[in-house]
Amino acid sequence: MITRNIFLFLAQNDFVKNRAEKWGPKFGAKSVIAGETIDEAMETARKLNEKGLSVTVDHLGEFVYNKDEAIDAADYCVRTLNAMAEAGVDCNLSLKLTQLGLDIDKELCLSNMRMILDTAKEHSNFVRIDMEDYSHLDPTLEVLQELRRDYDNVGTAIQAYLFRAEKDIDDLKGMNLRLIKGAYNEPPEVAYQKADDVYRNYMNIIKRHMLNGSYAAVATHDHNIIAEVKQFAEENNISRDQFEFQMLYGFRTDMQEQIASEGYKMRVYVPFGNDWYGYFMRRLAERPQNITFAVRGLLSK
Ligand code: FDA
């Protein structure tokens, strides 16, 4: 818990962040991030596709401070979607609403999302809204419900550590949802603190969403969850085209390929861009053993 808090603290520490970003994605980050440009991301997507893996890419960059930055971030998403279509890769887009101005002006965020979803629709593609910390949950769901009236190519992620996850799943019935344990440090007033409780609620919302007949993207590196989901789908005659597994780029790659080879849809979440620091620190917070990536990265310099 102490180690987790240290990495979460570092994730938000501007001084360390600025120093680290000056050096570029070293310290192992490069093994979990697909370079800095759209071209590099497309090249990675193509290589993963060749191994039978689907992809979602995320242009890293969580905080924008003004309108122009939010519009630039939205333009970048549009360019990324166009690049996917041009490259012909099996790849969709993940993004964060704070990148698109959620904290600045909700209407601006909505119009940015509409522009992105229109482009995705032109290419018959899908956009996933990542879920951020608890303070952004309600604003994110409000934007999503608004978009849902006009678009069917958008979904979000629901965090099983939150007590309210089950209710949110029910409110979003029919939507393609990514189901996750949750990556942020949330207080006991709103979130389970024990791993066992999170696990139980995670399985609960996965089963509930699947039994609702809705599409579930089960995003986890936890082999126990994956085994339970496979068995549950089998026992309940849930077709393999009603769910997929997702893992992060660079993590448990053997297992990713194994799952795909068994005939399940396996999607790899591929982050790219030069704002990699916060992402990398959160991955270390989740699993300090990932520090081996950092050491390997240093040794390979
Ligand atoms: P967890 O870290 O709980 O580990 C469970 C067990 O799995 C471990 O004890 C170990 O046995 C095994 N294991 C895990 N990682 C391993 C590894 N690298 N090597 C070997 N064994 C390993 N969060 C969020 O808040 N908002 C979001 O939008 C997203 N989006 C997202 C997308 C995708 C594709 C993924 C995979 C994850 C997210 N997350 C997220 C993060 C998520 O909420 C969660 O914090 C992490 O996935 C960690 O939880 P896990 O279930 O993966 O395993």
Short mmCIF file of C-alpha atoms and ligand atoms in Angstrom, two decimals:
data_model
loop_
_atom_site.label_atom_id
_atom_site.label_comp_id
_atom_site.label_asym_id
_atom_site.label_seq_id
_atom_site.Cartn_x
_atom_site.Cartn_y
_atom_site.Cartn_z
CA MET A 1 0.00 0.00 0.00
CA ILE A 2 2.87 2.35 0.89
CA THR A 3 4.63 1.59 -2.42
CA ARG A 4 1.35 2.11 -4.30
CA ASN A 5 0.91 5.52 -2.64
CA ILE A 6 4.48 6.53 -3.47
CA PHE A 7 3.97 5.79 -7.18
CA LEU A 8 0.57 7.49 -7.21
CA PHE A 9 2.20 10.52 -5.57
CA LEU A 10 4.99 10.48 -8.15
CA ALA A 11 2.41 10.22 -10.93
CA GLN A 12 1.19 13.68 -9.94
CA ASN A 13 4.52 15.26 -9.07
CA ASP A 14 5.29 17.92 -11.68
CA PHE A 15 8.93 18.35 -10.72
CA VAL A 16 9.81 14.69 -11.19
CA LYS A 17 7.53 14.49 -14.25
CA ASN A 18 9.31 17.37 -16.00
CA ARG A 19 12.73 15.89 -15.24
CA ALA A 20 11.68 12.41 -16.42
CA GLU A 21 10.05 13.63 -19.65
CA LYS A 22 13.19 15.54 -20.56
CA TRP A 23 15.02 12.22 -20.70
CA GLY A 24 12.35 10.61 -22.89
CA PRO A 25 10.58 7.30 -22.30
CA LYS A 26 13.50 5.52 -20.69
CA PHE A 27 13.38 3.72 -17.32
CA GLY A 28 11.49 0.87 -18.95
CA ALA A 29 8.55 2.99 -20.07
CA LYS A 30 9.46 2.29 -23.67
CA SER A 31 8.55 -1.38 -23.24
CA VAL A 32 4.98 -0.43 -22.37
CA ILE A 33 4.55 2.58 -24.67
CA ALA A 34 4.48 2.40 -28.46
CA GLY A 35 6.67 5.40 -29.20
CA GLU A 36 5.69 9.02 -29.45
CA THR A 37 4.03 9.47 -32.87
CA ILE A 38 0.87 8.28 -34.66
CA ASP A 39 3.08 6.46 -37.19
CA GLU A 40 4.83 4.54 -34.42
CA ALA A 41 1.48 3.64 -32.86
CA MET A 42 0.17 2.38 -36.23
CA GLU A 43 3.31 0.31 -36.75
CA THR A 44 2.82 -1.30 -33.33
CA ALA A 45 -0.86 -1.93 -34.08
CA ARG A 46 0.06 -3.61 -37.35
CA LYS A 47 2.58 -5.90 -35.62
CA LEU A 48 0.06 -6.86 -32.94
CA ASN A 49 -2.62 -7.52 -35.59
CA GLU A 50 -0.20 -9.91 -37.31
CA LYS A 51 -0.19 -11.92 -34.07
CA GLY A 52 -3.99 -12.12 -34.08
CA LEU A 53 -4.44 -9.32 -31.52
CA SER A 54 -6.86 -6.42 -31.84
CA VAL A 55 -5.73 -3.03 -30.60
CA THR A 56 -6.95 0.16 -29.01
CA VAL A 57 -4.59 3.14 -28.97
CA ASP A 58 -4.51 5.94 -26.47
CA HIS A 59 -2.67 9.19 -27.04
CA LEU A 60 -1.25 9.93 -23.60
CA GLY A 61 -1.93 13.34 -22.18
CA GLU A 62 -4.34 13.65 -19.30
CA PHE A 63 -4.45 17.27 -18.29
CA VAL A 64 -5.22 20.21 -20.51
CA TYR A 65 -5.35 23.69 -19.08
CA ASN A 66 -7.16 25.72 -21.74
CA LYS A 67 -9.63 25.55 -24.61
CA ASP A 68 -6.99 25.53 -27.35
CA GLU A 69 -5.19 22.55 -25.83
CA ALA A 70 -8.48 20.65 -25.62
CA ILE A 71 -9.25 21.38 -29.28
CA ASP A 72 -5.71 20.34 -30.28
CA ALA A 73 -6.18 17.06 -28.39
CA ALA A 74 -9.48 16.43 -30.22
CA ASP A 75 -7.83 17.17 -33.59
CA TYR A 76 -5.12 14.70 -32.71
CA CYS A 77 -7.77 12.04 -32.02
CA VAL A 78 -9.34 12.72 -35.41
CA ARG A 79 -5.95 12.40 -37.11
CA THR A 80 -5.33 9.15 -35.25
CA LEU A 81 -8.68 7.72 -36.40
CA ASN A 82 -7.93 8.75 -39.99
CA ALA A 83 -4.48 7.14 -39.74
CA MET A 84 -6.05 3.87 -38.54
CA ALA A 85 -8.37 3.80 -41.54
CA GLU A 86 -5.51 4.58 -43.90
CA ALA A 87 -3.28 1.89 -42.36
CA GLY A 88 -6.15 -0.61 -42.45
CA VAL A 89 -5.42 -1.81 -38.92
CA ASP A 90 -7.82 -3.57 -36.54
CA CYS A 91 -7.69 -0.80 -33.98
CA ASN A 92 -10.03 1.56 -32.14
CA LEU A 93 -9.45 4.62 -30.00
CA SER A 94 -9.35 5.11 -26.24
CA LEU A 95 -9.34 8.61 -24.76
CA LYS A 96 -9.89 10.58 -21.58
CA LEU A 97 -12.50 13.33 -21.39
CA THR A 98 -10.22 15.59 -19.34
CA GLN A 99 -7.97 15.68 -22.44
CA LEU A 100 -10.92 17.10 -24.35
CA GLY A 101 -11.76 19.83 -21.87
CA LEU A 102 -14.10 18.17 -19.34
CA ASP A 103 -12.65 20.30 -16.52
CA ILE A 104 -12.80 23.49 -18.55
CA ASP A 105 -16.19 23.50 -20.24
CA LYS A 106 -18.55 20.54 -20.61
CA GLU A 107 -20.05 21.90 -23.86
CA LEU A 108 -16.58 22.16 -25.39
CA CYS A 109 -15.86 18.58 -24.33
CA LEU A 110 -19.14 17.44 -25.88
CA SER A 111 -18.49 19.18 -29.18
CA ASN A 112 -14.96 17.72 -29.28
CA MET A 113 -16.42 14.27 -28.69
CA ARG A 114 -19.02 14.76 -31.43
CA MET A 115 -16.27 15.65 -33.91
CA ILE A 116 -14.29 12.55 -32.91
CA LEU A 117 -17.32 10.25 -33.01
CA ASP A 118 -18.38 11.58 -36.43
CA THR A 119 -14.93 10.69 -37.77
CA ALA A 120 -15.04 7.27 -36.10
CA LYS A 121 -18.48 6.66 -37.59
CA GLU A 122 -17.23 7.52 -41.08
CA HIS A 123 -14.68 4.74 -40.65
CA SER A 124 -17.12 2.38 -38.86
CA ASN A 125 -14.93 2.61 -35.81
CA PHE A 126 -15.48 2.76 -32.06
CA VAL A 127 -14.29 5.13 -29.34
CA ARG A 128 -13.83 4.16 -25.69
CA ILE A 129 -13.85 6.75 -22.93
CA ASP A 130 -11.35 5.66 -20.25
CA MET A 131 -12.57 6.20 -16.70
CA GLU A 132 -10.56 8.58 -14.58
CA ASP A 133 -10.69 9.26 -10.82
CA TYR A 134 -13.95 9.43 -8.86
CA SER A 135 -14.32 13.21 -9.14
CA HIS A 136 -14.72 12.76 -12.91
CA LEU A 137 -17.16 9.86 -12.83
CA ASP A 138 -20.46 11.78 -12.82
CA PRO A 139 -19.34 14.39 -15.37
CA THR A 140 -18.07 11.58 -17.63
CA LEU A 141 -21.34 9.66 -17.41
CA GLU A 142 -23.34 12.84 -18.07
CA VAL A 143 -21.38 13.48 -21.27
CA LEU A 144 -21.75 9.84 -22.24
CA GLN A 145 -25.53 9.76 -21.73
CA GLU A 146 -25.81 12.87 -23.89
CA LEU A 147 -23.68 11.32 -26.64
CA ARG A 148 -25.53 8.04 -26.42
CA ARG A 149 -28.65 9.69 -27.86
CA ASP A 150 -26.88 10.26 -31.19
CA TYR A 151 -24.09 7.69 -31.35
CA ASP A 152 -23.84 3.94 -30.94
CA ASN A 153 -20.06 3.80 -31.46
CA VAL A 154 -19.07 5.01 -28.01
CA GLY A 155 -18.55 3.24 -24.69
CA THR A 156 -16.76 3.74 -21.41
CA ALA A 157 -15.10 1.83 -18.58
CA ILE A 158 -16.64 0.88 -15.23
CA GLN A 159 -14.47 0.40 -12.14
CA ALA A 160 -15.36 -2.58 -9.94
CA TYR A 161 -13.76 -1.04 -6.84
CA LEU A 162 -16.61 1.46 -6.66
CA PHE A 163 -19.67 0.51 -4.60
CA ARG A 164 -21.90 2.06 -7.27
CA ALA A 165 -20.48 0.00 -10.17
CA GLU A 166 -23.47 -2.34 -10.33
CA LYS A 167 -25.93 0.55 -10.61
CA ASP A 168 -23.84 2.18 -13.34
CA ILE A 169 -23.76 -1.11 -15.24
CA ASP A 170 -27.57 -1.24 -15.11
CA ASP A 171 -27.90 2.39 -16.22
CA LEU A 172 -25.66 1.63 -19.20
CA LYS A 173 -27.34 -1.62 -20.17
CA GLY A 174 -26.83 -2.40 -23.86
CA MET A 175 -23.61 -0.43 -24.12
CA ASN A 176 -20.19 -1.84 -24.97
CA LEU A 177 -18.42 -1.42 -21.62
CA ARG A 178 -14.85 -2.06 -20.56
CA LEU A 179 -14.95 -3.62 -17.10
CA ILE A 180 -11.94 -3.08 -14.86
CA LYS A 181 -10.89 -3.25 -11.22
CA GLY A 182 -9.97 0.47 -11.11
CA ALA A 183 -6.58 2.17 -11.02
CA TYR A 184 -6.90 5.19 -8.73
CA ASN A 185 -6.67 5.63 -4.96
CA GLU A 186 -10.30 6.08 -3.88
CA PRO A 187 -11.49 6.56 -0.27
CA PRO A 188 -13.41 3.95 1.78
CA GLU A 189 -16.55 6.10 1.52
CA VAL A 190 -16.92 5.20 -2.15
CA ALA A 191 -14.68 2.22 -2.90
CA TYR A 192 -13.81 -1.25 -1.66
CA GLN A 193 -10.33 -1.27 -0.14
CA LYS A 194 -9.67 -5.01 0.03
CA ALA A 195 -8.54 -6.95 -3.05
CA ASP A 196 -10.99 -9.78 -2.28
CA ASP A 197 -13.95 -7.39 -2.24
CA VAL A 198 -12.85 -5.81 -5.52
CA TYR A 199 -12.47 -9.26 -7.08
CA ARG A 200 -15.97 -10.30 -5.95
CA ASN A 201 -17.57 -7.12 -7.25
CA TYR A 202 -15.60 -7.38 -10.47
CA MET A 203 -16.94 -10.86 -11.21
CA ASN A 204 -20.40 -9.65 -10.17
CA ILE A 205 -20.50 -6.78 -12.69
CA ILE A 206 -18.97 -8.87 -15.47
CA LYS A 207 -21.62 -11.56 -15.08
CA ARG A 208 -24.41 -9.01 -14.73
CA HIS A 209 -23.41 -7.15 -17.88
CA MET A 210 -23.01 -10.35 -19.88
CA LEU A 211 -26.33 -11.77 -18.70
CA ASN A 212 -27.95 -8.46 -19.69
CA GLY A 213 -26.94 -9.39 -23.23
CA SER A 214 -24.51 -6.47 -23.38
CA TYR A 215 -20.99 -6.48 -24.83
CA ALA A 216 -18.27 -6.79 -22.19
CA ALA A 217 -14.60 -5.93 -22.61
CA VAL A 218 -12.96 -7.64 -19.66
CA ALA A 219 -9.74 -5.70 -19.11
CA THR A 220 -7.47 -7.48 -16.67
CA HIS A 221 -4.15 -9.30 -16.35
CA ASP A 222 -5.63 -11.50 -13.64
CA HIS A 223 -5.58 -15.11 -14.89
CA ASN A 224 -8.15 -16.16 -12.25
CA ILE A 225 -10.68 -13.64 -13.56
CA ILE A 226 -9.97 -14.66 -17.14
CA ALA A 227 -10.49 -18.35 -16.34
CA GLU A 228 -13.75 -17.62 -14.49
CA VAL A 229 -15.07 -15.49 -17.36
CA LYS A 230 -14.32 -18.20 -19.93
CA GLN A 231 -16.09 -20.79 -17.81
CA PHE A 232 -19.04 -18.50 -17.10
CA ALA A 233 -19.49 -17.74 -20.80
CA GLU A 234 -19.38 -21.43 -21.63
CA GLU A 235 -21.88 -22.43 -18.94
CA ASN A 236 -24.30 -19.68 -19.90
CA ASN A 237 -24.03 -20.06 -23.66
CA ILE A 238 -22.67 -16.56 -24.06
CA SER A 239 -21.25 -16.29 -27.51
CA ARG A 240 -17.61 -15.30 -27.96
CA ASP A 241 -18.66 -12.33 -30.03
CA GLN A 242 -20.40 -10.83 -27.00
CA PHE A 243 -17.17 -10.25 -25.08
CA GLU A 244 -13.46 -9.69 -25.42
CA PHE A 245 -10.42 -9.61 -23.17
CA GLN A 246 -8.13 -6.62 -22.95
CA MET A 247 -4.62 -6.18 -21.55
CA LEU A 248 -2.07 -3.43 -21.60
CA TYR A 249 0.72 -3.34 -24.16
CA GLY A 250 3.87 -5.01 -22.85
CA PHE A 251 2.18 -6.93 -20.01
CA ARG A 252 1.72 -10.72 -20.01
CA THR A 253 2.32 -10.85 -23.73
CA ASP A 254 2.49 -14.66 -23.78
CA MET A 255 -0.92 -14.84 -22.18
CA GLN A 256 -2.32 -12.31 -24.68
CA GLU A 257 -1.21 -14.49 -27.57
CA GLN A 258 -2.43 -17.64 -25.85
CA ILE A 259 -5.93 -16.18 -25.35
CA ALA A 260 -6.09 -15.09 -29.00
CA SER A 261 -4.94 -18.52 -30.16
CA GLU A 262 -7.82 -20.10 -28.22
CA GLY A 263 -10.21 -18.15 -30.44
CA TYR A 264 -11.15 -15.36 -28.04
CA LYS A 265 -10.98 -11.73 -29.06
CA MET A 266 -7.97 -10.23 -27.32
CA ARG A 267 -7.41 -6.49 -27.54
CA VAL A 268 -4.19 -4.78 -26.53
CA TYR A 269 -4.32 -1.25 -25.10
CA VAL A 270 -1.44 0.62 -26.67
CA PRO A 271 -0.50 4.00 -25.22
CA PHE A 272 1.68 6.37 -27.20
CA GLY A 273 2.86 9.98 -27.09
CA ASN A 274 5.38 11.96 -25.12
CA ASP A 275 3.21 12.46 -22.02
CA TRP A 276 4.01 8.95 -20.80
CA TYR A 277 5.15 9.65 -17.26
CA GLY A 278 1.82 9.56 -15.32
CA TYR A 279 0.72 6.42 -17.16
CA PHE A 280 3.95 4.64 -16.33
CA MET A 281 3.83 5.63 -12.63
CA ARG A 282 0.22 4.34 -12.31
CA ARG A 283 1.28 0.98 -13.75
CA LEU A 284 4.08 0.82 -11.15
CA ALA A 285 1.56 1.71 -8.42
CA GLU A 286 -0.70 -1.18 -9.44
CA ARG A 287 2.08 -3.70 -9.46
CA PRO A 288 5.45 -2.67 -8.03
CA GLN A 289 6.95 -5.83 -9.61
CA ASN A 290 6.65 -3.86 -12.86
CA ILE A 291 9.70 -2.03 -11.62
CA THR A 292 11.65 -4.80 -13.37
CA PHE A 293 10.62 -3.07 -16.61
CA ALA A 294 12.28 0.07 -15.33
CA VAL A 295 15.47 -1.72 -14.39
CA ARG A 296 15.59 -3.55 -17.72
CA GLY A 297 15.07 -0.22 -19.48
CA LEU A 298 17.96 1.33 -17.61
CA LEU A 299 20.28 -1.59 -18.31
CA SER A 300 19.48 -1.48 -22.01
CA LYS A 301 20.66 2.16 -22.28
P1 FDA B 1 -4.03 -7.10 -10.60
O1 FDA B 1 -2.98 -6.04 -10.68
O2 FDA B 1 -5.12 -6.93 -9.58
O3 FDA B 1 -3.33 -8.49 -10.42
C1 FDA B 1 -4.06 -9.68 -10.10
C2 FDA B 1 -3.14 -10.86 -10.26
O4 FDA B 1 -2.87 -11.06 -11.66
C3 FDA B 1 -1.76 -10.68 -9.62
O5 FDA B 1 -1.78 -11.03 -8.27
C4 FDA B 1 -0.91 -11.61 -10.46
O6 FDA B 1 -1.08 -12.94 -10.06
C5 FDA B 1 -1.51 -11.43 -11.85
N1 FDA B 1 -0.82 -10.38 -12.63
C6 FDA B 1 -1.22 -9.11 -12.81
N2 FDA B 1 -0.36 -8.43 -13.60
C7 FDA B 1 0.62 -9.29 -13.91
C8 FDA B 1 1.81 -9.20 -14.69
N3 FDA B 1 2.16 -8.06 -15.30
N4 FDA B 1 2.58 -10.30 -14.79
C9 FDA B 1 2.26 -11.46 -14.17
N5 FDA B 1 1.13 -11.62 -13.42
C10 FDA B 1 0.33 -10.56 -13.29
N6 FDA B 1 -8.27 1.63 -14.82
C11 FDA B 1 -9.06 2.73 -14.66
O7 FDA B 1 -9.26 3.20 -13.53
N7 FDA B 1 -9.63 3.31 -15.78
C12 FDA B 1 -9.48 2.81 -17.03
O8 FDA B 1 -10.06 3.34 -17.99
C13 FDA B 1 -8.66 1.65 -17.19
N8 FDA B 1 -8.45 1.10 -18.42
C14 FDA B 1 -7.76 -0.09 -18.53
C15 FDA B 1 -7.63 -0.72 -19.77
C16 FDA B 1 -6.99 -1.95 -19.88
C17 FDA B 1 -6.88 -2.61 -21.20
C18 FDA B 1 -6.48 -2.59 -18.70
C19 FDA B 1 -5.83 -3.93 -18.76
C20 FDA B 1 -6.56 -1.95 -17.48
C21 FDA B 1 -7.18 -0.70 -17.37
N9 FDA B 1 -7.28 -0.05 -16.15
C22 FDA B 1 -8.05 1.08 -16.03
C23 FDA B 1 -6.49 -0.53 -14.98
C24 FDA B 1 -7.31 -1.47 -14.10
O9 FDA B 1 -8.31 -0.76 -13.44
C25 FDA B 1 -6.42 -2.17 -13.05
O10 FDA B 1 -5.90 -1.17 -12.21
C26 FDA B 1 -5.28 -2.96 -13.64
O11 FDA B 1 -5.67 -3.70 -14.76
C27 FDA B 1 -4.71 -3.93 -12.58
O12 FDA B 1 -5.64 -4.91 -12.23
P2 FDA B 1 -5.63 -6.38 -12.89
O13 FDA B 1 -7.02 -6.88 -12.82
O14 FDA B 1 -5.04 -6.30 -14.26
O15 FDA B 1 -4.70 -7.29 -12.04
#
